PDB file of C-alpha atoms (C1' of nucleotides) in Angstrom:
ATOM      1  CA  MET A   1      11.737 130.589  55.973  1.00 62.00           C
ATOM      2  CA  GLU A   2       8.192 131.419  54.799  1.00 93.00           C
ATOM      3  CA  PHE A   3       8.201 128.600  52.429  1.00 97.00           C
ATOM      4  CA  GLU A   4       9.564 126.099  54.907  1.00 97.00           C
ATOM      5  CA  LYS A   5       6.711 126.918  57.606  1.00 97.00           C
ATOM      6  CA  LEU A   6       3.995 127.108  55.132  1.00 98.00           C
ATOM      7  CA  ALA A   7       5.514 123.542  53.837  1.00 98.00           C
ATOM      8  CA  ASP A   8       5.482 122.339  57.514  1.00 98.00           C
ATOM      9  CA  THR A   9       1.705 122.915  57.963  1.00 98.00           C
ATOM     10  CA  LEU A  10       0.765 121.531  54.355  1.00 98.00           C
ATOM     11  CA  LYS A  11       2.929 118.240  55.552  1.00 98.00           C
ATOM     12  CA  ALA A  12       0.423 118.536  58.710  1.00 98.00           C
ATOM     13  CA  LEU A  13      -2.352 118.350  56.540  1.00 98.00           C
ATOM     14  CA  ALA A  14      -1.488 116.247  53.822  1.00 98.00           C
ATOM     15  CA  ASP A  15      -2.695 112.974  55.208  1.00 98.00           C
ATOM     16  CA  PRO A  16      -6.330 111.571  54.729  1.00 98.00           C
ATOM     17  CA  THR A  17      -6.782 110.743  58.346  1.00 98.00           C
ATOM     18  CA  ARG A  18      -6.037 114.181  59.698  1.00 98.00           C
ATOM     19  CA  LEU A  19      -7.765 115.862  57.030  1.00 98.00           C
ATOM     20  CA  LYS A  20     -10.745 113.847  58.114  1.00 98.00           C
ATOM     21  CA  ILE A  21     -10.161 114.505  61.946  1.00 98.00           C
ATOM     22  CA  ILE A  22     -10.069 118.106  60.471  1.00 98.00           C
ATOM     23  CA  SER A  23     -13.742 117.828  58.660  1.00 98.00           C
ATOM     24  CA  LEU A  24     -15.195 116.266  62.158  1.00 98.00           C
ATOM     25  CA  LEU A  25     -13.447 118.890  64.048  1.00 98.00           C
ATOM     26  CA  ARG A  26     -15.058 121.327  61.931  1.00 97.00           C
ATOM     27  CA  THR A  27     -18.833 119.866  63.309  1.00 96.00           C
ATOM     28  CA  ARG A  28     -18.104 119.717  66.948  1.00 95.00           C
ATOM     29  CA  ASP A  29     -14.840 119.475  69.516  1.00 96.00           C
ATOM     30  CA  CYS A  30     -14.126 115.722  70.080  1.00 97.00           C
ATOM     31  CA  CYS A  31     -11.995 113.986  72.527  1.00 96.00           C
ATOM     32  CA  VAL A  32      -9.711 110.798  71.171  1.00 97.00           C
ATOM     33  CA  CYS A  33     -12.034 108.131  72.653  1.00 96.00           C
ATOM     34  CA  GLU A  34     -14.867 109.676  70.265  1.00 96.00           C
ATOM     35  CA  LEU A  35     -12.219 109.666  66.884  1.00 97.00           C
ATOM     36  CA  VAL A  36     -10.908 106.214  67.506  1.00 97.00           C
ATOM     37  CA  PRO A  37     -14.019 104.263  66.499  1.00 95.00           C
ATOM     38  CA  ILE A  38     -14.550 106.104  63.570  1.00 96.00           C
ATOM     39  CA  PHE A  39     -11.271 105.062  61.945  1.00 95.00           C
ATOM     40  CA  ASN A  40      -9.589 101.737  61.427  1.00 91.00           C
ATOM     41  CA  ILE A  41      -6.453 102.434  63.234  1.00 97.00           C
ATOM     42  CA  SER A  42      -5.543 102.432  66.761  1.00 97.00           C
ATOM     43  CA  GLN A  43      -5.764 104.961  69.646  1.00 98.00           C
ATOM     44  CA  PRO A  44      -2.177 105.711  69.887  1.00 98.00           C
ATOM     45  CA  ALA A  45      -2.119 106.198  65.854  1.00 98.00           C
ATOM     46  CA  ILE A  46      -5.165 108.620  66.532  1.00 98.00           C
ATOM     47  CA  SER A  47      -3.163 110.410  69.465  1.00 98.00           C
ATOM     48  CA  LYS A  48       0.055 110.640  67.193  1.00 98.00           C
ATOM     49  CA  HIS A  49      -2.250 112.436  64.213  1.00 98.00           C
ATOM     50  CA  LEU A  50      -3.755 114.745  66.765  1.00 98.00           C
ATOM     51  CA  SER A  51      -0.350 115.706  68.123  1.00 98.00           C
ATOM     52  CA  ARG A  52       0.989 116.364  64.725  1.00 98.00           C
ATOM     53  CA  LEU A  53      -2.247 118.797  64.063  1.00 98.00           C
ATOM     54  CA  LYS A  54      -1.280 120.343  67.578  1.00 98.00           C
ATOM     55  CA  THR A  55       2.201 120.959  66.597  1.00 97.00           C
ATOM     56  CA  ALA A  56       1.209 122.714  63.350  1.00 97.00           C
ATOM     57  CA  GLU A  57      -1.128 124.852  65.443  1.00 97.00           C
ATOM     58  CA  LEU A  58      -3.944 123.592  63.627  1.00 98.00           C
ATOM     59  CA  VAL A  59      -6.003 122.182  66.555  1.00 98.00           C
ATOM     60  CA  HIS A  60      -5.919 123.296  70.087  1.00 98.00           C
ATOM     61  CA  GLU A  61      -6.115 120.806  73.181  1.00 97.00           C
ATOM     62  CA  THR A  62      -8.323 121.138  76.530  1.00 97.00           C
ATOM     63  CA  ARG A  63      -8.353 118.602  79.239  1.00 96.00           C
ATOM     64  CA  LYS A  64     -11.792 117.869  80.898  1.00 94.00           C
ATOM     65  CA  GLY A  65     -11.368 115.421  83.421  1.00 93.00           C
ATOM     66  CA  GLN A  66     -10.072 112.234  82.290  1.00 94.00           C
ATOM     67  CA  TRP A  67     -10.775 113.352  78.599  1.00 96.00           C
ATOM     68  CA  VAL A  68      -8.646 115.755  76.221  1.00 97.00           C
ATOM     69  CA  PHE A  69     -10.890 117.501  73.600  1.00 98.00           C
ATOM     70  CA  TYR A  70      -9.260 118.777  70.397  1.00 98.00           C
ATOM     71  CA  SER A  71     -10.760 121.951  68.860  1.00 98.00           C
ATOM     72  CA  LEU A  72     -10.168 123.302  65.410  1.00 98.00           C
ATOM     73  CA  ASN A  73      -7.905 126.705  64.838  1.00 98.00           C
ATOM     74  CA  GLU A  74     -10.343 127.806  61.930  1.00 97.00           C
ATOM     75  CA  LYS A  75      -7.984 130.743  61.751  1.00 97.00           C
ATOM     76  CA  LYS A  76      -5.033 128.683  60.982  1.00 97.00           C
ATOM     77  CA  LEU A  77      -6.733 126.583  58.247  1.00 97.00           C
ATOM     78  CA  GLU A  78      -7.894 129.798  56.334  1.00 96.00           C
ATOM     79  CA  GLU A  79      -4.758 131.051  56.420  1.00 96.00           C
ATOM     80  CA  THR A  80      -2.840 128.322  55.250  1.00 97.00           C
ATOM     81  CA  GLY A  81      -5.183 127.918  52.465  1.00 95.00           C
ATOM     82  CA  PHE A  82      -4.904 131.885  51.709  1.00 95.00           C
ATOM     83  CA  ALA A  83      -1.142 131.553  51.685  1.00 96.00           C
ATOM     84  CA  LEU A  84      -1.129 128.976  49.036  1.00 95.00           C
ATOM     85  CA  ASN A  85      -2.374 131.338  46.537  1.00 94.00           C
ATOM     86  CA  HIS A  86      -0.395 134.190  47.912  1.00 96.00           C
ATOM     87  CA  LEU A  87       2.910 132.611  48.126  1.00 97.00           C
ATOM     88  CA  PRO A  88       5.906 134.769  48.324  1.00 97.00           C
ATOM     89  CA  ASP A  89       7.210 136.618  45.581  1.00 97.00           C
ATOM     90  CA  LEU A  90      10.644 135.045  44.026  1.00 97.00           C
ATOM     91  CA  SER A  91      10.605 137.129  40.960  1.00 96.00           C
ATOM     92  CA  GLU A  92      13.597 138.410  42.026  1.00 96.00           C
ATOM     93  CA  LYS A  93      15.489 135.397  41.547  1.00 94.00           C
ATOM     94  CA  LEU A  94      14.594 135.163  37.743  1.00 94.00           C
ATOM     95  CA  LYS A  95      15.991 138.932  37.221  1.00 94.00           C
ATOM     96  CA  GLU A  96      19.198 138.192  38.830  1.00 92.00           C
ATOM     97  CA  LEU A  97      19.203 135.046  36.417  1.00 89.00           C
ATOM     98  CA  GLU A  98      18.448 137.535  33.535  1.00 87.00           C
ATOM     99  CA  LYS A  99      21.272 139.784  34.413  1.00 88.00           C
ATOM    100  CA  GLN A 100      23.809 136.873  34.273  1.00 85.00           C
ATOM    101  CA  GLY A 101      22.197 135.719  31.035  1.00 78.00           C
ATOM    102  CA  LEU A 102      20.703 132.311  31.855  1.00 73.00           C
ATOM    103  CA  LEU A 103      17.382 132.769  30.989  1.00 79.00           C
ATOM    104  CA  VAL A 104      16.571 130.846  28.207  1.00 79.00           C
ATOM    105  CA  ARG A 105      15.305 132.396  24.850  1.00 65.00           C
ATOM    106  CA  CYS A 106      13.317 130.905  22.374  1.00 58.00           C
ATOM    107  CA  GLU A 107      11.619 131.883  19.432  1.00 46.00           C
TER     108      GLU A 107
ATOM    109  CA  MET B   1     -11.764 109.205  48.311  1.00 62.00           C
ATOM    110  CA  GLU B   2     -12.165 112.849  48.026  1.00 93.00           C
ATOM    111  CA  PHE B   3      -9.715 112.897  51.171  1.00 97.00           C
ATOM    112  CA  GLU B   4      -7.259 110.815  49.770  1.00 97.00           C
ATOM    113  CA  LYS B   5      -6.847 112.891  46.449  1.00 97.00           C
ATOM    114  CA  LEU B   6      -6.777 116.117  48.295  1.00 98.00           C
ATOM    115  CA  ALA B   7      -4.152 114.508  50.571  1.00 98.00           C
ATOM    116  CA  ASP B   8      -2.019 113.528  47.574  1.00 98.00           C
ATOM    117  CA  THR B   9      -2.132 117.176  46.395  1.00 98.00           C
ATOM    118  CA  LEU B  10      -1.209 118.383  49.658  1.00 98.00           C
ATOM    119  CA  LYS B  11       1.406 116.173  49.624  1.00 98.00           C
ATOM    120  CA  ALA B  12       2.896 117.648  46.356  1.00 98.00           C
ATOM    121  CA  LEU B  13       2.414 120.629  47.852  1.00 98.00           C
ATOM    122  CA  ALA B  14       4.031 120.242  51.020  1.00 98.00           C
ATOM    123  CA  ASP B  15       7.891 120.779  50.119  1.00 98.00           C
ATOM    124  CA  PRO B  16       9.622 124.061  50.513  1.00 98.00           C
ATOM    125  CA  THR B  17      11.647 123.589  46.946  1.00 98.00           C
ATOM    126  CA  ARG B  18       8.154 122.637  45.428  1.00 98.00           C
ATOM    127  CA  LEU B  19       6.375 125.487  46.539  1.00 98.00           C
ATOM    128  CA  LYS B  20       9.125 127.748  45.656  1.00 98.00           C
ATOM    129  CA  ILE B  21       9.340 126.588  42.141  1.00 98.00           C
ATOM    130  CA  ILE B  22       5.233 127.527  42.097  1.00 98.00           C
ATOM    131  CA  SER B  23       6.064 130.809  43.010  1.00 98.00           C
ATOM    132  CA  LEU B  24       8.538 130.933  40.037  1.00 98.00           C
ATOM    133  CA  LEU B  25       6.168 129.487  37.794  1.00 98.00           C
ATOM    134  CA  ARG B  26       3.237 132.239  38.805  1.00 97.00           C
ATOM    135  CA  THR B  27       5.832 134.909  37.469  1.00 96.00           C
ATOM    136  CA  ARG B  28       7.207 133.094  34.083  1.00 95.00           C
ATOM    137  CA  ASP B  29       6.881 129.524  32.796  1.00 97.00           C
ATOM    138  CA  CYS B  30      10.856 127.938  33.159  1.00 97.00           C
ATOM    139  CA  CYS B  31      12.301 125.370  31.744  1.00 96.00           C
ATOM    140  CA  VAL B  32      14.153 122.712  34.047  1.00 97.00           C
ATOM    141  CA  CYS B  33      17.953 124.522  33.068  1.00 96.00           C
ATOM    142  CA  GLU B  34      16.845 128.076  34.474  1.00 96.00           C
ATOM    143  CA  LEU B  35      15.418 126.785  37.721  1.00 97.00           C
ATOM    144  CA  VAL B  36      18.579 124.644  38.372  1.00 97.00           C
ATOM    145  CA  PRO B  37      20.884 127.520  39.425  1.00 95.00           C
ATOM    146  CA  ILE B  38      18.197 129.047  41.461  1.00 96.00           C
ATOM    147  CA  PHE B  39      18.288 125.846  44.091  1.00 96.00           C
ATOM    148  CA  ASN B  40      21.444 124.317  45.597  1.00 91.00           C
ATOM    149  CA  ILE B  41      20.067 120.811  44.482  1.00 97.00           C
ATOM    150  CA  SER B  42      21.059 118.896  41.497  1.00 97.00           C
ATOM    151  CA  GLN B  43      19.468 118.925  37.933  1.00 98.00           C
ATOM    152  CA  PRO B  44      17.517 115.470  38.623  1.00 98.00           C
ATOM    153  CA  ALA B  45      16.312 116.499  41.956  1.00 98.00           C
ATOM    154  CA  ILE B  46      14.569 119.550  40.370  1.00 98.00           C
ATOM    155  CA  SER B  47      13.535 117.466  37.483  1.00 98.00           C
ATOM    156  CA  LYS B  48      12.161 114.727  40.277  1.00 98.00           C
ATOM    157  CA  HIS B  49      10.286 117.883  41.709  1.00 98.00           C
ATOM    158  CA  LEU B  50       8.686 118.924  38.540  1.00 98.00           C
ATOM    159  CA  SER B  51       7.841 115.262  37.982  1.00 98.00           C
ATOM    160  CA  ARG B  52       6.184 114.897  41.235  1.00 98.00           C
ATOM    161  CA  LEU B  53       4.031 118.544  40.493  1.00 98.00           C
ATOM    162  CA  LYS B  54       2.780 117.314  36.857  1.00 98.00           C
ATOM    163  CA  THR B  55       1.549 113.943  38.567  1.00 97.00           C
ATOM    164  CA  ALA B  56      -0.266 116.143  41.001  1.00 97.00           C
ATOM    165  CA  GLU B  57      -1.403 118.202  37.821  1.00 97.00           C
ATOM    166  CA  LEU B  58      -0.114 121.261  39.445  1.00 98.00           C
ATOM    167  CA  VAL B  59       1.954 122.015  36.363  1.00 98.00           C
ATOM    168  CA  HIS B  60       1.727 121.285  32.632  1.00 98.00           C
ATOM    169  CA  GLU B  61       4.972 120.576  30.486  1.00 97.00           C
ATOM    170  CA  THR B  62       5.553 121.749  27.192  1.00 97.00           C
ATOM    171  CA  ARG B  63       8.730 120.723  25.047  1.00 96.00           C
ATOM    172  CA  LYS B  64      10.152 123.676  23.009  1.00 94.00           C
ATOM    173  CA  GLY B  65      13.145 122.374  20.998  1.00 94.00           C
ATOM    174  CA  GLN B  66      15.803 121.080  23.176  1.00 95.00           C
ATOM    175  CA  TRP B  67      13.878 122.576  26.522  1.00 96.00           C
ATOM    176  CA  VAL B  68      11.099 121.516  28.456  1.00 97.00           C
ATOM    177  CA  PHE B  69       8.709 124.363  29.562  1.00 98.00           C
ATOM    178  CA  TYR B  70       6.577 124.075  32.885  1.00 98.00           C
ATOM    179  CA  SER B  71       3.925 126.384  33.495  1.00 98.00           C
ATOM    180  CA  LEU B  72       1.554 126.428  36.562  1.00 98.00           C
ATOM    181  CA  ASN B  73      -1.967 124.814  36.898  1.00 98.00           C
ATOM    182  CA  GLU B  74      -3.364 127.993  38.474  1.00 97.00           C
ATOM    183  CA  LYS B  75      -6.627 126.797  38.667  1.00 97.00           C
ATOM    184  CA  LYS B  76      -5.601 123.353  40.352  1.00 97.00           C
ATOM    185  CA  LEU B  77      -3.898 125.501  42.913  1.00 97.00           C
ATOM    186  CA  GLU B  78      -6.978 127.525  43.591  1.00 96.00           C
ATOM    187  CA  GLU B  79      -9.127 124.477  44.050  1.00 96.00           C
ATOM    188  CA  THR B  80      -6.840 122.928  46.566  1.00 97.00           C
ATOM    189  CA  GLY B  81      -6.783 126.070  48.564  1.00 95.00           C
ATOM    190  CA  PHE B  82     -10.710 126.302  48.233  1.00 95.00           C
ATOM    191  CA  ALA B  83     -10.877 122.490  49.010  1.00 96.00           C
ATOM    192  CA  LEU B  84      -8.931 122.766  52.379  1.00 95.00           C
ATOM    193  CA  ASN B  85     -11.301 125.055  53.501  1.00 94.00           C
ATOM    194  CA  HIS B  86     -14.652 123.095  52.167  1.00 96.00           C
ATOM    195  CA  LEU B  87     -13.787 119.580  53.329  1.00 97.00           C
ATOM    196  CA  PRO B  88     -16.585 116.800  52.658  1.00 97.00           C
ATOM    197  CA  ASP B  89     -18.778 116.448  55.378  1.00 97.00           C
ATOM    198  CA  LEU B  90     -18.555 113.928  58.015  1.00 97.00           C
ATOM    199  CA  SER B  91     -20.821 114.944  60.656  1.00 96.00           C
ATOM    200  CA  GLU B  92     -22.913 111.689  59.826  1.00 96.00           C
ATOM    201  CA  LYS B  93     -19.789 109.699  61.616  1.00 94.00           C
ATOM    202  CA  LEU B  94     -20.417 111.477  64.592  1.00 94.00           C
ATOM    203  CA  LYS B  95     -24.830 111.042  64.197  1.00 93.00           C
ATOM    204  CA  GLU B  96     -23.403 107.282  63.881  1.00 92.00           C
ATOM    205  CA  LEU B  97     -21.616 107.464  67.505  1.00 89.00           C
ATOM    206  CA  GLU B  98     -24.536 109.416  69.041  1.00 87.00           C
ATOM    207  CA  LYS B  99     -26.831 106.699  68.399  1.00 88.00           C
ATOM    208  CA  GLN B 100     -24.489 103.876  69.593  1.00 85.00           C
ATOM    209  CA  GLY B 101     -24.025 106.359  72.611  1.00 77.00           C
ATOM    210  CA  LEU B 102     -20.251 106.602  72.197  1.00 73.00           C
ATOM    211  CA  LEU B 103     -20.178 110.408  72.321  1.00 79.00           C
ATOM    212  CA  VAL B 104     -18.626 111.486  75.557  1.00 79.00           C
ATOM    213  CA  ARG B 105     -21.135 113.787  77.836  1.00 64.00           C
ATOM    214  CA  CYS B 106     -19.188 115.723  80.353  1.00 57.00           C
ATOM    215  CA  GLU B 107     -20.161 118.776  82.464  1.00 45.00           C
TER     216      GLU B 107
ATOM    217  C1'  DT C   1      27.747 111.718  11.375  1.00 69.63           C
ATOM    218  C1'  DA C   2      29.914 113.300  15.890  1.00 69.63           C
ATOM    219  C1'  DG C   3      29.542 115.863  19.701  1.00 69.63           C
ATOM    220  C1'  DT C   4      26.927 119.101  22.762  1.00 69.63           C
ATOM    221  C1'  DT C   5      23.349 120.575  25.623  1.00 69.63           C
ATOM    222  C1'  DA C   6      18.486 119.608  28.149  1.00 69.63           C
ATOM    223  C1'  DT C   7      16.350 116.525  30.403  1.00 69.63           C
ATOM    224  C1'  DA C   8      14.543 112.385  32.525  1.00 69.63           C
ATOM    225  C1'  DT C   9      15.767 107.596  34.342  1.00 69.63           C
ATOM    226  C1'  DA C  10      18.439 103.972  37.168  1.00 69.63           C
ATOM    227  C1'  DA C  11      20.199 102.977  41.418  1.00 69.63           C
ATOM    228  C1'  DC C  12      21.291 103.806  45.785  1.00 69.63           C
ATOM    229  C1'  DC C  13      21.045 106.177  50.415  1.00 69.63           C
ATOM    230  C1'  DA C  14      19.540 108.494  54.731  1.00 69.63           C
ATOM    231  C1'  DT C  15      16.045 110.139  57.031  1.00 69.63           C
ATOM    232  C1'  DA C  16      10.523 110.884  57.714  1.00 69.63           C
ATOM    233  C1'  DT C  17       6.112 109.112  57.827  1.00 69.63           C
ATOM    234  C1'  DT C  18       2.626 105.922  59.469  1.00 69.63           C
ATOM    235  C1'  DG C  19       1.452 102.550  61.616  1.00 69.63           C
ATOM    236  C1'  DT C  20       1.865  98.588  65.191  1.00 69.63           C
ATOM    237  C1'  DT C  21       2.279  96.776  70.408  1.00 69.63           C
ATOM    238  C1'  DA C  22       3.580  97.441  74.868  1.00 69.63           C
ATOM    239  C1'  DT C  23       4.101 100.215  78.486  1.00 69.63           C
ATOM    240  C1'  DT C  24       3.239 104.496  81.505  1.00 69.63           C
ATOM    241  C1'  DT C  25       0.828 108.666  83.171  1.00 69.63           C
ATOM    242  C1'  DA C  26      -3.282 111.112  84.261  1.00 69.63           C
ATOM    243  C1'  DT C  27      -7.905 111.152  86.143  1.00 69.63           C
ATOM    244  C1'  DA C  28     -12.102 108.916  87.961  1.00 69.63           C
ATOM    245  C1'  DA C  29     -14.701 105.651  90.477  1.00 69.63           C
ATOM    246  C1'  DT C  30     -14.963 101.479  94.008  1.00 69.63           C
TER     247       DT C  30
ATOM    248  C1'  DA D   1      -5.800 101.736  98.188  1.00 69.63           C
ATOM    249  C1'  DT D   2      -6.755  99.067  94.252  1.00 69.63           C
ATOM    250  C1'  DT D   3      -8.929  99.176  89.870  1.00 69.63           C
ATOM    251  C1'  DA D   4     -10.511 101.074  85.331  1.00 69.63           C
ATOM    252  C1'  DT D   5     -10.814 104.255  81.689  1.00 69.63           C
ATOM    253  C1'  DA D   6      -8.316 108.067  78.533  1.00 69.63           C
ATOM    254  C1'  DA D   7      -4.391 109.481  76.683  1.00 69.63           C
ATOM    255  C1'  DA D   8       0.256 109.952  75.378  1.00 69.63           C
ATOM    256  C1'  DT D   9       4.832 107.490  74.872  1.00 69.63           C
ATOM    257  C1'  DA D  10       8.522 104.210  73.666  1.00 69.63           C
ATOM    258  C1'  DA D  11      10.271 101.059  70.869  1.00 69.63           C
ATOM    259  C1'  DC D  12       9.836  99.089  66.711  1.00 69.63           C
ATOM    260  C1'  DA D  13       8.827  97.983  61.270  1.00 69.63           C
ATOM    261  C1'  DA D  14       7.539  99.032  56.482  1.00 69.63           C
ATOM    262  C1'  DT D  15       7.167 102.167  53.153  1.00 69.63           C
ATOM    263  C1'  DA D  16       7.663 107.091  51.225  1.00 69.63           C
ATOM    264  C1'  DT D  17      10.323 111.077  50.593  1.00 69.63           C
ATOM    265  C1'  DG D  18      14.211 113.616  48.863  1.00 69.63           C
ATOM    266  C1'  DG D  19      18.649 114.149  47.865  1.00 69.63           C
ATOM    267  C1'  DT D  20      23.103 111.777  45.437  1.00 69.63           C
ATOM    268  C1'  DT D  21      25.935 110.066  41.039  1.00 69.63           C
ATOM    269  C1'  DA D  22      26.066 107.365  36.833  1.00 69.63           C
ATOM    270  C1'  DT D  23      23.720 106.658  32.500  1.00 69.63           C
ATOM    271  C1'  DA D  24      20.068 107.086  28.900  1.00 69.63           C
ATOM    272  C1'  DT D  25      17.286 109.612  25.800  1.00 69.63           C
ATOM    273  C1'  DA D  26      15.701 113.672  23.225  1.00 69.63           C
ATOM    274  C1'  DA D  27      17.047 117.785  20.054  1.00 69.63           C
ATOM    275  C1'  DC D  28      20.041 120.591  18.457  1.00 69.63           C
ATOM    276  C1'  DT D  29      24.990 122.296  15.995  1.00 69.63           C
ATOM    277  C1'  DA D  30      28.964 121.577  13.320  1.00 69.63           C
TER     278       DA D  30
END
DNA sequence: TAGTTATATAACCATATTGTTATTTATAAT
DNA sequence: ATTATAAATAACAATATGGTTATATAACTA
């Protein structure tokens, strides 16, 4: 389960446009119409990228009048970087293999 | 460019099977035939996952007789986690928008 | 040399991703 | 009420992803 969830979050991050959006949100909360002129893609494309980030809980949205402002969830971003270097331990699987004599012995 | 490269590395990481492989390699170098019985997918599927990780420089391969052993590139993994929290700065883009009067002023 | 084991590659398929344009919904302004 | 602006959703297309089975290649074994 843990691996699936982390993989989902990493998928949300694994796109240059979304990484750039995250970098921009680090500077300042932004609404969709501010992000659109920065990228060479359409408004719906930006909107979908933000929606993907929101589903992954990497950003938070707040409506202010006719605008929707997006802000970065820095905690989630930090957690993800941390998780990469602290993956759940699967050494049990290797111990099981060893019991079954399935580990390769060379040299 | 930087964003594209990071996105590529994250794509290589953004899969539960590959994350599990990385966790296993943290314990011990493994060859393909050891990994296969741990997962419910075919040998070619495992082989392709390893190939993907190798292209991203997240693992290194060494042939030992008839086996090919894969080892984790811990440095690359650490760098990636670090990069997530130190994305290149794009605040210039927002400054440009400001000059053009394209930033939204509400409240 | 022939057979076996380990791994990689090829060809293929179903689904996901990422973009597009057109349209809808929500809010603000005239 | 009508019009304009911001953002989301729908429908679609091209490409990427992740699996399969069949086959090729590499190295060991008898």
